[in-house]
PDB file of C-alpha atoms and ligand atoms in Angstrom:
ATOM      1  CA  MET D   1      19.951 -17.049  37.683  1.00 39.00           C
ATOM      2  CA  ALA D   2      22.075 -20.192  38.599  1.00 41.00           C
ATOM      3  CA  MET D   3      19.975 -23.751  38.966  1.00 45.00           C
ATOM      4  CA  GLY D   4      19.190 -24.542  42.496  1.00 48.00           C
ATOM      5  CA  ALA D   5      18.970 -20.869  43.531  1.00 79.00           C
ATOM      6  CA  ARG D   6      15.293 -20.699  43.257  1.00 96.00           C
ATOM      7  CA  ARG D   7      13.605 -20.284  46.615  1.00 97.00           C
ATOM      8  CA  LYS D   8      11.176 -23.154  47.274  1.00 98.00           C
ATOM      9  CA  PHE D   9       7.420 -21.812  47.237  1.00 98.00           C
ATOM     10  CA  VAL D  10       4.709 -23.746  49.080  1.00 98.00           C
ATOM     11  CA  ALA D  11       1.206 -22.524  48.374  1.00 98.00           C
ATOM     12  CA  GLY D  12      -2.200 -23.837  49.790  1.00 98.00           C
ATOM     13  CA  ASN D  13      -5.343 -23.758  47.883  1.00 98.00           C
ATOM     14  CA  TRP D  14      -8.393 -24.037  50.307  1.00 98.00           C
ATOM     15  CA  LYS D  15     -10.717 -24.321  47.028  1.00 98.00           C
ATOM     16  CA  MET D  16     -14.374 -23.863  48.349  1.00 98.00           C
ATOM     17  CA  HIS D  17     -13.726 -24.721  51.998  1.00 98.00           C
ATOM     18  CA  GLY D  18     -13.500 -22.462  54.814  1.00 98.00           C
ATOM     19  CA  MET D  19     -15.682 -20.262  57.040  1.00 98.00           C
ATOM     20  CA  ALA D  20     -14.542 -17.328  59.331  1.00 97.00           C
ATOM     21  CA  GLY D  21     -13.545 -20.082  62.134  1.00 97.00           C
ATOM     22  CA  SER D  22     -11.224 -21.611  59.826  1.00 98.00           C
ATOM     23  CA  LEU D  23      -9.064 -18.617  60.167  1.00 97.00           C
ATOM     24  CA  SER D  24      -7.846 -19.814  63.470  1.00 97.00           C
ATOM     25  CA  GLU D  25      -5.447 -21.967  61.292  1.00 98.00           C
ATOM     26  CA  LEU D  26      -3.683 -18.988  59.899  1.00 98.00           C
ATOM     27  CA  GLN D  27      -1.888 -17.971  62.926  1.00 97.00           C
ATOM     28  CA  PRO D  28       0.217 -21.393  63.333  1.00 98.00           C
ATOM     29  CA  ILE D  29       0.932 -21.280  59.265  1.00 98.00           C
ATOM     30  CA  ALA D  30       2.056 -17.778  59.278  1.00 98.00           C
ATOM     31  CA  ALA D  31       4.346 -18.606  62.490  1.00 98.00           C
ATOM     32  CA  ALA D  32       5.841 -21.629  60.465  1.00 97.00           C
ATOM     33  CA  ALA D  33       6.113 -19.576  57.364  1.00 97.00           C
ATOM     34  CA  ASP D  34       7.973 -16.811  59.416  1.00 96.00           C
ATOM     35  CA  ALA D  35      10.322 -19.413  60.972  1.00 96.00           C
ATOM     36  CA  SER D  36      11.305 -21.009  57.772  1.00 93.00           C
ATOM     37  CA  LYS D  37      13.339 -18.272  56.149  1.00 89.00           C
ATOM     38  CA  SER D  38      14.075 -19.997  52.987  1.00 94.00           C
ATOM     39  CA  VAL D  39      10.510 -20.911  51.777  1.00 97.00           C
ATOM     40  CA  ASP D  40       7.933 -18.603  50.487  1.00 98.00           C
ATOM     41  CA  VAL D  41       4.533 -19.614  51.691  1.00 98.00           C
ATOM     42  CA  ALA D  42       1.125 -18.178  50.526  1.00 98.00           C
ATOM     43  CA  LEU D  43      -2.582 -19.330  51.011  1.00 98.00           C
ATOM     44  CA  CYS D  44      -5.198 -18.999  48.248  1.00 98.00           C
ATOM     45  CA  LEU D  45      -8.520 -18.635  49.952  1.00 98.00           C
ATOM     46  CA  PRO D  46     -12.125 -18.218  48.832  1.00 98.00           C
ATOM     47  CA  SER D  47     -12.658 -14.644  47.930  1.00 98.00           C
ATOM     48  CA  THR D  48     -14.922 -14.353  51.232  1.00 98.00           C
ATOM     49  CA  LEU D  49     -12.175 -14.880  53.545  1.00 98.00           C
ATOM     50  CA  ILE D  50      -9.446 -12.591  51.857  1.00 98.00           C
ATOM     51  CA  ALA D  51      -9.838  -9.466  53.531  1.00 98.00           C
ATOM     52  CA  ARG D  52     -10.209 -11.031  57.046  1.00 98.00           C
ATOM     53  CA  ALA D  53      -7.075 -13.187  56.461  1.00 98.00           C
ATOM     54  CA  ALA D  54      -5.068 -10.401  55.133  1.00 98.00           C
ATOM     55  CA  ASP D  55      -5.822  -8.652  58.425  1.00 98.00           C
ATOM     56  CA  ALA D  56      -5.296 -11.410  60.462  1.00 97.00           C
ATOM     57  CA  ALA D  57      -1.965 -12.648  59.100  1.00 97.00           C
ATOM     58  CA  PRO D  58      -0.383  -9.686  57.696  1.00 97.00           C
ATOM     59  CA  THR D  59       3.169 -11.280  57.043  1.00 97.00           C
ATOM     60  CA  LEU D  60       1.429 -14.360  55.228  1.00 98.00           C
ATOM     61  CA  PRO D  61       0.808 -13.724  51.390  1.00 98.00           C
ATOM     62  CA  ILE D  62      -3.014 -14.465  50.807  1.00 98.00           C
ATOM     63  CA  GLY D  63      -4.315 -15.015  47.451  1.00 98.00           C
ATOM     64  CA  ALA D  64      -7.380 -15.841  45.315  1.00 98.00           C
ATOM     65  CA  GLN D  65      -8.156 -18.931  43.382  1.00 98.00           C
ATOM     66  CA  ASP D  66      -9.376 -17.267  40.175  1.00 98.00           C
ATOM     67  CA  CYS D  67     -10.129 -13.672  38.808  1.00 98.00           C
ATOM     68  CA  HIS D  68     -12.055 -12.449  35.855  1.00 98.00           C
ATOM     69  CA  GLN D  69     -10.148 -11.056  32.761  1.00 98.00           C
ATOM     70  CA  ALA D  70     -12.121  -7.652  32.742  1.00 98.00           C
ATOM     71  CA  GLU D  71     -11.529  -4.625  35.008  1.00 95.00           C
ATOM     72  CA  HIS D  72     -15.159  -4.441  35.671  1.00 96.00           C
ATOM     73  CA  GLY D  73     -18.409  -4.809  33.494  1.00 97.00           C
ATOM     74  CA  ALA D  74     -21.586  -7.014  33.314  1.00 98.00           C
ATOM     75  CA  HIS D  75     -20.220 -10.159  34.563  1.00 98.00           C
ATOM     76  CA  THR D  76     -22.619 -11.430  37.214  1.00 98.00           C
ATOM     77  CA  GLY D  77     -21.024 -13.121  40.107  1.00 96.00           C
ATOM     78  CA  CYS D  78     -17.549 -12.562  39.142  1.00 97.00           C
ATOM     79  CA  VAL D  79     -14.554 -10.534  40.705  1.00 98.00           C
ATOM     80  CA  SER D  80     -11.930  -8.597  39.088  1.00 98.00           C
ATOM     81  CA  ALA D  81      -8.063  -8.963  39.942  1.00 98.00           C
ATOM     82  CA  ALA D  82      -8.283  -5.232  41.168  1.00 98.00           C
ATOM     83  CA  MET D  83     -11.087  -5.895  43.428  1.00 98.00           C
ATOM     84  CA  LEU D  84      -9.164  -8.842  45.002  1.00 98.00           C
ATOM     85  CA  ALA D  85      -5.964  -6.644  45.287  1.00 98.00           C
ATOM     86  CA  GLU D  86      -7.982  -3.953  47.016  1.00 98.00           C
ATOM     87  CA  VAL D  87      -9.087  -6.331  49.674  1.00 98.00           C
ATOM     88  CA  GLY D  88      -5.707  -7.462  50.245  1.00 98.00           C
ATOM     89  CA  ALA D  89      -4.842 -10.294  47.956  1.00 98.00           C
ATOM     90  CA  ARG D  90      -1.311 -10.479  46.698  1.00 98.00           C
ATOM     91  CA  LEU D  91      -1.681 -13.383  44.254  1.00 98.00           C
ATOM     92  CA  THR D  92      -4.117 -15.595  42.349  1.00 99.00           C
ATOM     93  CA  ILE D  93      -4.206 -18.964  40.977  1.00 98.00           C
ATOM     94  CA  VAL D  94      -5.391 -19.072  37.294  1.00 98.00           C
ATOM     95  CA  GLY D  95      -6.199 -22.087  35.146  1.00 98.00           C
ATOM     96  CA  HIS D  96      -6.783 -24.641  38.080  1.00 98.00           C
ATOM     97  CA  SER D  97      -8.070 -27.925  36.326  1.00 97.00           C
ATOM     98  CA  GLU D  98     -11.241 -27.392  38.257  1.00 97.00           C
ATOM     99  CA  ARG D  99     -12.008 -24.281  36.646  1.00 97.00           C
ATOM    100  CA  ARG D 100     -10.930 -25.517  33.075  1.00 97.00           C
ATOM    101  CA  GLN D 101     -13.430 -28.305  33.618  1.00 96.00           C
ATOM    102  CA  ASP D 102     -16.287 -26.830  35.600  1.00 96.00           C
ATOM    103  CA  GLN D 103     -16.428 -23.409  33.908  1.00 96.00           C
ATOM    104  CA  GLN D 104     -14.975 -24.592  30.491  1.00 96.00           C
ATOM    105  CA  GLU D 105     -11.948 -22.121  30.897  1.00 98.00           C
ATOM    106  CA  SER D 106      -9.931 -22.099  27.626  1.00 98.00           C
ATOM    107  CA  ASN D 107      -6.173 -21.451  27.576  1.00 98.00           C
ATOM    108  CA  ALA D 108      -7.090 -18.002  25.971  1.00 98.00           C
ATOM    109  CA  ASP D 109      -9.201 -17.230  29.001  1.00 98.00           C
ATOM    110  CA  ILE D 110      -6.395 -18.171  31.279  1.00 98.00           C
ATOM    111  CA  LYS D 111      -3.857 -15.957  29.398  1.00 98.00           C
ATOM    112  CA  ALA D 112      -6.315 -13.225  29.813  1.00 98.00           C
ATOM    113  CA  LYS D 113      -6.853 -13.737  33.516  1.00 98.00           C
ATOM    114  CA  ALA D 114      -2.993 -14.025  34.135  1.00 98.00           C
ATOM    115  CA  GLU D 115      -2.503 -10.610  32.113  1.00 98.00           C
ATOM    116  CA  ALA D 116      -5.403  -8.922  34.174  1.00 98.00           C
ATOM    117  CA  ALA D 117      -3.837 -10.112  37.630  1.00 98.00           C
ATOM    118  CA  HIS D 118      -0.383  -8.948  36.691  1.00 98.00           C
ATOM    119  CA  ALA D 119      -2.034  -5.762  35.634  1.00 98.00           C
ATOM    120  CA  ALA D 120      -3.634  -5.402  39.063  1.00 98.00           C
ATOM    121  CA  GLY D 121      -0.320  -6.015  40.701  1.00 98.00           C
ATOM    122  CA  LEU D 122      -1.254  -9.788  41.671  1.00 98.00           C
ATOM    123  CA  SER D 123       1.350 -12.585  41.337  1.00 98.00           C
ATOM    124  CA  VAL D 124       0.117 -15.514  39.364  1.00 99.00           C
ATOM    125  CA  ILE D 125       0.071 -19.226  39.909  1.00 99.00           C
ATOM    126  CA  LEU D 126      -0.655 -20.844  36.479  1.00 98.00           C
ATOM    127  CA  CYS D 127      -1.905 -24.495  36.407  1.00 98.00           C
ATOM    128  CA  CYS D 128      -1.295 -26.942  34.090  1.00 98.00           C
ATOM    129  CA  GLY D 129      -1.791 -30.758  33.886  1.00 98.00           C
ATOM    130  CA  GLU D 130      -2.947 -33.868  32.120  1.00 98.00           C
ATOM    131  CA  THR D 131      -5.756 -36.183  32.440  1.00 98.00           C
ATOM    132  CA  GLU D 132      -5.093 -39.961  33.107  1.00 98.00           C
ATOM    133  CA  ALA D 133      -6.459 -40.844  29.670  1.00 98.00           C
ATOM    134  CA  GLN D 134      -3.849 -38.411  28.009  1.00 98.00           C
ATOM    135  CA  ARG D 135      -1.114 -39.904  30.165  1.00 98.00           C
ATOM    136  CA  ASP D 136      -1.730 -43.321  29.396  1.00 98.00           C
ATOM    137  CA  ALA D 137      -2.045 -42.287  25.689  1.00 98.00           C
ATOM    138  CA  GLY D 138       1.630 -40.976  25.943  1.00 98.00           C
ATOM    139  CA  GLN D 139       0.324 -37.307  25.436  1.00 98.00           C
ATOM    140  CA  ALA D 140       0.871 -35.952  28.839  1.00 98.00           C
ATOM    141  CA  ILE D 141       4.214 -33.782  28.189  1.00 98.00           C
ATOM    142  CA  ALA D 142       2.552 -32.427  24.651  1.00 98.00           C
ATOM    143  CA  ARG D 143      -0.717 -31.532  26.399  1.00 98.00           C
ATOM    144  CA  VAL D 144       0.966 -29.774  29.224  1.00 98.00           C
ATOM    145  CA  THR D 145       3.590 -27.824  27.218  1.00 98.00           C
ATOM    146  CA  ALA D 146       0.707 -27.000  24.933  1.00 98.00           C
ATOM    147  CA  GLN D 147      -1.266 -25.551  27.698  1.00 98.00           C
ATOM    148  CA  ILE D 148       1.580 -23.445  28.981  1.00 98.00           C
ATOM    149  CA  ALA D 149       2.562 -21.990  25.444  1.00 98.00           C
ATOM    150  CA  GLU D 150      -1.263 -21.048  24.945  1.00 98.00           C
ATOM    151  CA  SER D 151      -1.921 -19.744  28.581  1.00 98.00           C
ATOM    152  CA  MET D 152       1.270 -18.033  29.601  1.00 98.00           C
ATOM    153  CA  PRO D 153       1.503 -14.327  28.941  1.00 98.00           C
ATOM    154  CA  ASP D 154       4.213 -13.347  26.548  1.00 97.00           C
ATOM    155  CA  ASP D 155       5.841 -10.948  29.076  1.00 96.00           C
ATOM    156  CA  ALA D 156       5.915 -13.520  31.853  1.00 98.00           C
ATOM    157  CA  SER D 157       8.526 -13.379  34.073  1.00 98.00           C
ATOM    158  CA  ALA D 158       9.859 -15.159  37.458  1.00 98.00           C
ATOM    159  CA  ASP D 159       9.005 -12.205  39.772  1.00 97.00           C
ATOM    160  CA  TRP D 160       5.370 -12.420  39.194  1.00 98.00           C
ATOM    161  CA  LEU D 161       4.451 -15.880  37.528  1.00 98.00           C
ATOM    162  CA  THR D 162       4.805 -19.360  38.867  1.00 98.00           C
ATOM    163  CA  ILE D 163       3.917 -22.663  36.928  1.00 98.00           C
ATOM    164  CA  ALA D 164       1.976 -25.409  38.811  1.00 99.00           C
ATOM    165  CA  TYR D 165       2.056 -28.765  37.198  1.00 98.00           C
ATOM    166  CA  GLU D 166      -0.794 -30.519  38.590  1.00 98.00           C
ATOM    167  CA  PRO D 167      -1.591 -33.961  37.028  1.00 98.00           C
ATOM    168  CA  ILE D 168      -5.632 -33.894  37.096  1.00 98.00           C
ATOM    169  CA  TRP D 169      -5.659 -37.605  38.236  1.00 98.00           C
ATOM    170  CA  ALA D 170      -3.578 -36.792  41.246  1.00 98.00           C
ATOM    171  CA  ILE D 171      -5.651 -34.009  42.600  1.00 98.00           C
ATOM    172  CA  GLY D 172      -7.505 -34.922  45.603  1.00 97.00           C
ATOM    173  CA  THR D 173      -7.093 -38.751  44.985  1.00 98.00           C
ATOM    174  CA  GLY D 174      -4.260 -39.701  47.391  1.00 97.00           C
ATOM    175  CA  ARG D 175      -2.258 -40.931  44.110  1.00 97.00           C
ATOM    176  CA  VAL D 176       0.848 -39.256  43.363  1.00 98.00           C
ATOM    177  CA  PRO D 177       3.078 -39.863  40.070  1.00 98.00           C
ATOM    178  CA  GLN D 178       6.338 -41.714  40.075  1.00 97.00           C
ATOM    179  CA  THR D 179       9.191 -39.395  41.228  1.00 98.00           C
ATOM    180  CA  SER D 180      10.663 -40.068  37.758  1.00 98.00           C
ATOM    181  CA  ASP D 181       7.644 -38.946  35.939  1.00 98.00           C
ATOM    182  CA  VAL D 182       7.527 -35.784  37.983  1.00 98.00           C
ATOM    183  CA  ALA D 183      11.264 -35.048  37.202  1.00 98.00           C
ATOM    184  CA  GLU D 184      10.556 -35.785  33.234  1.00 98.00           C
ATOM    185  CA  MET D 185       7.646 -33.328  33.287  1.00 98.00           C
ATOM    186  CA  HIS D 186       9.221 -30.569  35.299  1.00 98.00           C
ATOM    187  CA  GLY D 187      12.302 -31.072  33.048  1.00 98.00           C
ATOM    188  CA  ALA D 188       9.960 -30.530  29.914  1.00 98.00           C
ATOM    189  CA  ILE D 189       8.175 -27.860  31.409  1.00 98.00           C
ATOM    190  CA  ARG D 190      11.636 -25.809  31.996  1.00 98.00           C
ATOM    191  CA  MET D 191      12.564 -26.621  28.371  1.00 98.00           C
ATOM    192  CA  LYS D 192       9.393 -25.320  27.022  1.00 98.00           C
ATOM    193  CA  LEU D 193       9.818 -22.155  29.270  1.00 98.00           C
ATOM    194  CA  ARG D 194      13.256 -21.478  27.732  1.00 98.00           C
ATOM    195  CA  ASP D 195      11.740 -21.777  24.224  1.00 98.00           C
ATOM    196  CA  LEU D 196       9.052 -19.174  25.369  1.00 98.00           C
ATOM    197  CA  ILE D 197      11.054 -16.803  27.476  1.00 98.00           C
ATOM    198  CA  GLY D 198      14.821 -17.533  27.177  1.00 97.00           C
ATOM    199  CA  GLU D 199      16.960 -17.533  30.161  1.00 96.00           C
ATOM    200  CA  GLU D 200      14.448 -16.101  32.471  1.00 97.00           C
ATOM    201  CA  ALA D 201      12.979 -19.741  32.684  1.00 98.00           C
ATOM    202  CA  ASP D 202      15.730 -20.581  34.847  1.00 98.00           C
ATOM    203  CA  ALA D 203      14.324 -18.191  37.295  1.00 98.00           C
ATOM    204  CA  MET D 204      10.706 -19.188  37.213  1.00 98.00           C
ATOM    205  CA  ARG D 205       9.271 -21.677  39.610  1.00 98.00           C
ATOM    206  CA  ILE D 206       7.614 -24.887  38.914  1.00 98.00           C
ATOM    207  CA  LEU D 207       5.453 -26.197  41.662  1.00 98.00           C
ATOM    208  CA  TYR D 208       4.213 -29.741  41.896  1.00 98.00           C
ATOM    209  CA  GLY D 209       0.488 -30.301  43.069  1.00 98.00           C
ATOM    210  CA  GLY D 210      -1.708 -33.418  43.380  1.00 98.00           C
ATOM    211  CA  SER D 211      -2.177 -35.156  46.914  1.00 98.00           C
ATOM    212  CA  MET D 212       0.965 -33.595  48.280  1.00 98.00           C
ATOM    213  CA  ASN D 213       1.126 -34.180  52.079  1.00 98.00           C
ATOM    214  CA  GLY D 214       3.413 -34.371  55.324  1.00 98.00           C
ATOM    215  CA  GLY D 215       4.497 -37.954  54.222  1.00 98.00           C
ATOM    216  CA  ASN D 216       5.504 -37.212  50.603  1.00 98.00           C
ATOM    217  CA  ALA D 217       6.569 -33.833  50.548  1.00 98.00           C
ATOM    218  CA  ALA D 218      10.252 -34.293  51.154  1.00 98.00           C
ATOM    219  CA  GLU D 219      10.593 -36.892  48.321  1.00 98.00           C
ATOM    220  CA  LEU D 220       8.551 -34.853  45.732  1.00 98.00           C
ATOM    221  CA  LEU D 221      10.378 -31.502  46.927  1.00 98.00           C
ATOM    222  CA  ALA D 222      13.749 -33.188  46.283  1.00 97.00           C
ATOM    223  CA  VAL D 223      13.050 -33.985  42.732  1.00 98.00           C
ATOM    224  CA  SER D 224      14.941 -31.747  40.051  1.00 96.00           C
ATOM    225  CA  ASP D 225      13.065 -28.715  38.870  1.00 98.00           C
ATOM    226  CA  VAL D 226      10.340 -29.135  41.698  1.00 98.00           C
ATOM    227  CA  ASP D 227      10.410 -25.696  43.373  1.00 98.00           C
ATOM    228  CA  GLY D 228       7.509 -26.041  45.722  1.00 98.00           C
ATOM    229  CA  GLY D 229       4.116 -27.414  46.085  1.00 98.00           C
ATOM    230  CA  LEU D 230       0.471 -26.172  45.358  1.00 98.00           C
ATOM    231  CA  VAL D 231      -1.453 -28.090  48.126  1.00 98.00           C
ATOM    232  CA  GLY D 232      -5.192 -28.579  48.449  1.00 98.00           C
ATOM    233  CA  GLY D 233      -6.638 -30.834  51.061  1.00 98.00           C
ATOM    234  CA  ALA D 234      -3.415 -30.806  53.337  1.00 98.00           C
ATOM    235  CA  SER D 235      -3.519 -26.903  53.412  1.00 98.00           C
ATOM    236  CA  LEU D 236      -6.818 -26.677  55.275  1.00 98.00           C
ATOM    237  CA  SER D 237      -5.304 -27.273  58.618  1.00 98.00           C
ATOM    238  CA  ALA D 238      -2.039 -26.092  60.131  1.00 98.00           C
ATOM    239  CA  ASP D 239      -1.372 -29.571  61.486  1.00 98.00           C
ATOM    240  CA  LYS D 240      -1.048 -30.852  57.896  1.00 98.00           C
ATOM    241  CA  PHE D 241       0.355 -27.706  55.939  1.00 98.00           C
ATOM    242  CA  VAL D 242       3.100 -26.991  58.516  1.00 98.00           C
ATOM    243  CA  PRO D 243       4.954 -30.330  57.867  1.00 98.00           C
ATOM    244  CA  ILE D 244       4.923 -29.433  54.237  1.00 98.00           C
ATOM    245  CA  ILE D 245       6.361 -26.075  54.788  1.00 98.00           C
ATOM    246  CA  GLU D 246       9.007 -27.816  57.043  1.00 97.00           C
ATOM    247  CA  ALA D 247       9.721 -30.324  54.245  1.00 98.00           C
ATOM    248  CA  ALA D 248      10.379 -27.419  51.894  1.00 98.00           C
ATOM    249  CA  ALA D 249      12.751 -25.748  54.231  1.00 96.00           C
ATOM    250  CA  GLY D 250      14.683 -29.105  54.472  1.00 94.00           C
ATOM    251  CA  ALA D 251      14.806 -29.391  50.860  1.00 94.00           C
ATOM    252  CA  SER D 252      16.268 -25.715  50.313  1.00 86.00           C
TER     253      SER D 252
HETATM  254  C1  PEP L   1      -4.958 -28.703  43.983  1.00 92.03           C
HETATM  255  O1  PEP L   1      -6.338 -28.714  43.975  1.00 92.03           O
HETATM  256  O2  PEP L   1      -4.536 -27.659  43.694  1.00 92.03           O
HETATM  257  C2  PEP L   1      -4.470 -29.881  44.672  1.00 92.03           C
HETATM  258  C3  PEP L   1      -3.202 -29.938  44.684  1.00 92.03           C
HETATM  259  O3  PEP L   1      -5.255 -30.692  45.544  1.00 92.03           O
HETATM  260  P1  PEP L   1      -4.773 -31.823  46.571  1.00 92.03           P
HETATM  261  O4  PEP L   1      -3.626 -31.384  47.310  1.00 92.03           O
HETATM  262  O5  PEP L   1      -6.020 -31.885  47.468  1.00 92.03           O
HETATM  263  O6  PEP L   1      -4.814 -33.031  45.775  1.00 92.03           O
END
């Protein structure tokens, strides 16, 4: 695939936000997604909303934020990828930093989750990112590329897996890295992907995530090797999310 031919991809992550009433946001988001022909859009919702959201907005891919690596079993409180697919999920996030931290998920766990999601027919957004201390110590690129090497399935391909680079210190803080740092990291991720999966790396999308909003999206999405965004807080309302979809269309 030629460089520059990757379609922009904007995915929302509602985290543990959203009740049934929040589904009124879906219609305008789906309308903006339908209108912007050059951008792929998805929303990753709490599990409780997936079925209703998939019914309410059939053209908008609805995803989960995690899945268990097993097909079924004695795992109280967990949900398998097949269960998510059955209720209408088309994708899932795996390896978000909040789960790496809150649930102590390892790279091996995340790899197994990505494999399970793919086996169940879901696309995968695989997250990676460094802490502020790691960046300050000059370890950001080594840390992030090691996360990818250890958590990306060996048979990963661009038609089902997307990388999301999310510096942990930028998530939910209103802080964003310098665009030169984003370019350096996304370039390093692309090189690591080439080591791991060869030419397929040039087709794989690498999203930026961390305090992206309508005011900074155009600049971030114009950075080399930034193929879209994973958006938390600004995906919760159509008012804030639609401008990011429009910025991605403008950057396409
Ligand atoms: C996220 O958690 O994936 C994220 C990018 O959050 P926010 O946009 O709120 O920083």
